[in-house]
C-alpha positions as a printed NumPy array, in Angstrom:
array([[ -3.996,   2.121,  21.565],
       [ -2.774,   2.94 ,  18.397],
       [ -3.951,   5.832,  15.932],
       [ -4.098,   5.372,  11.94 ],
       [ -5.549,   7.323,   9.685],
       [ -6.494,   5.991,   6.29 ],
       [ -7.521,   8.083,   3.192],
       [ -8.263,   6.599,  -0.026],
       [ -8.884,   8.797,  -3.222],
       [ -8.995,   7.703,  -6.864],
       [ -7.107,   8.56 , -10.021],
       [ -7.003,   7.496, -13.822],
       [ -3.874,   4.961, -12.956],
       [ -5.873,   3.218,  -9.832],
       [ -6.973,   4.239,  -6.211],
       [ -5.013,   5.767,  -3.717],
       [ -4.735,   4.939,   0.325],
       [ -3.064,   7.578,   2.255],
       [ -2.079,   6.443,   5.686],
       [ -0.867,   8.006,   8.681],
       [  0.195,   7.759,  11.592],
       [  0.887,   4.17 ,  13.331],
       [  0.316,   0.563,  10.757],
       [  0.763,  -1.862,  13.763],
       [ -1.56 ,  -4.573,  15.348],
       [ -4.055,  -2.379,  16.63 ],
       [ -4.747,  -0.823,  13.099],
       [ -3.588,  -2.949,  10.464],
       [ -7.577,  -4.175,   9.743],
       [ -8.378,  -0.784,   9.114],
       [ -6.232,  -1.07 ,   5.98 ],
       [ -7.184,  -4.377,   5.369],
       [-11.061,  -3.964,   5.968],
       [-10.508,  -1.501,   3.222],
       [ -9.155,  -3.38 ,   0.572],
       [-12.225,  -4.966,  -0.357],
       [-14.234,  -1.505,  -1.272],
       [-11.471,  -0.392,  -3.453],
       [-12.682,   0.707,  -6.621],
       [-10.101,  -1.481,  -8.096],
       [ -9.775,  -2.701, -12.249],
       [ -8.067,  -5.127, -13.52 ],
       [ -5.13 ,  -3.242, -15.496],
       [ -4.816,   0.113, -12.743],
       [ -1.937,   0.561,  -9.909],
       [ -2.992,   0.539,  -6.403],
       [ -1.013,   2.811,  -4.677],
       [ -0.142,   2.131,  -1.018],
       [  0.769,   6.679,   0.391],
       [  3.209,   5.98 ,   3.404],
       [  4.479,   9.456,   3.705],
       [  2.891,   9.874,   7.537],
       [  3.363,   5.883,   8.722],
       [  5.186,   6.727,  12.375],
       [  5.294,   3.342,  13.336],
       [  5.378,   0.044,  11.926],
       [  5.46 ,  -3.829,  13.011],
       [  4.572,  -7.279,  11.61 ],
       [  1.008,  -7.02 ,  11.672],
       [  1.771,  -3.422,   9.283],
       [  3.67 ,  -5.198,   6.723],
       [  1.255,  -8.495,   7.296],
       [ -1.528,  -5.076,   5.882],
       [  0.762,  -4.009,   2.874],
       [  0.615,  -7.798,   1.807],
       [ -2.612,  -8.311,   2.302],
       [ -2.793,  -4.825,  -0.141],
       [ -0.817,  -6.6  ,  -2.345],
       [ -2.664, -10.173,  -2.758],
       [ -6.127,  -7.697,  -3.38 ],
       [ -3.917,  -6.276,  -6.383],
       [ -3.06 ,  -9.613,  -8.207],
       [ -6.292, -11.015,  -6.867],
       [ -7.639,  -7.694,  -9.417],
       [ -4.801,  -8.318, -11.751],
       [ -3.587,  -4.489, -10.711],
       [ -0.131,  -4.271,  -9.902],
       [  0.518,  -2.422,  -6.543],
       [  2.95 ,   0.663,  -5.745],
       [  4.263,   2.085,  -2.541],
       [  5.117,   5.537,  -2.135],
       [  6.922,   8.223,   0.219],
       [  8.487,   5.127,   2.26 ],
       [ 10.091,   5.789,   5.097],
       [ 13.641,   4.488,   6.237],
       [ 12.293,   2.821,   8.891],
       [  9.599,   1.43 ,   6.898],
       [ 12.095,   0.504,   4.28 ],
       [ 15.068,  -1.365,   6.769],
       [ 11.917,  -3.26 ,   7.161],
       [ 10.709,  -4.286,   4.021],
       [ 14.528,  -4.695,   2.703],
       [ 15.904,  -6.699,   6.07 ],
       [ 12.562,  -9.502,   4.722],
       [ 13.041,  -8.605,   1.772],
       [  9.98 ,  -7.29 ,   0.831],
       [ 11.971,  -4.413,  -1.078],
       [ 12.247,  -6.698,  -4.433],
       [  8.444,  -7.557,  -4.177],
       [  7.354,  -3.821,  -3.741],
       [  7.703,  -0.918,  -6.47 ],
       [  8.364,   1.692,  -4.82 ],
       [  8.459,   5.83 ,  -5.556],
       [  9.504,   9.141,  -4.133],
       [  5.607,  10.293,  -3.64 ],
       [  2.004,   8.697,  -4.37 ],
       [  2.185,  11.491,  -8.036],
       [  4.883,  10.067,  -9.069],
       [  3.693,   6.234,  -9.036],
       [  0.866,   7.872, -10.763],
       [  3.311,   9.158, -13.558],
       [  5.253,   5.806, -13.718],
       [  1.871,   3.824, -14.023],
       [  1.392,   2.527, -17.755],
       [ -1.848,   1.126, -18.522],
       [ -1.901,  -2.528, -19.598],
       [ -4.785,  -4.396, -21.092],
       [ -6.945,  -6.638, -19.357],
       [ -6.073, -10.133, -18.823],
       [ -8.413, -12.826, -19.85 ]])
C-alpha cells in the first residue's frame, strides 16, 4: 500500500494542492476525491505542488488530468509546481508537457498568475 499525503491551502491566485509520497493506483483517488471540495473560482488557478512526490505511475497522471479537467470546468487555470525529473519525463513522453504549465515552485506559479475576467 502506497502512502500519499495531500495538503491544500488557499492563496489569492487560488488553491494549492501539495502532494507528498507516491501518486499511484493505490492513492490517486485521494486527489480525485478532494477536487470537488476545492474553492476554485472562474479566473483563478489551481496549483499542484509536486515537490515531494517520490513516485508517479499512469494512475497518478490520471489524477493530474482529473485536476486539469476540474480546473477547466471551473473556468480556471492549472499549473504544476516543482515537477520532479521522473514525473517530468513521463509528462514529456506522453505529450502532457504541452498541456500543463509548470513552474519551479508553488510561489513562482502564484507570482506568474494573472487574474482573468470571469467568462460568461
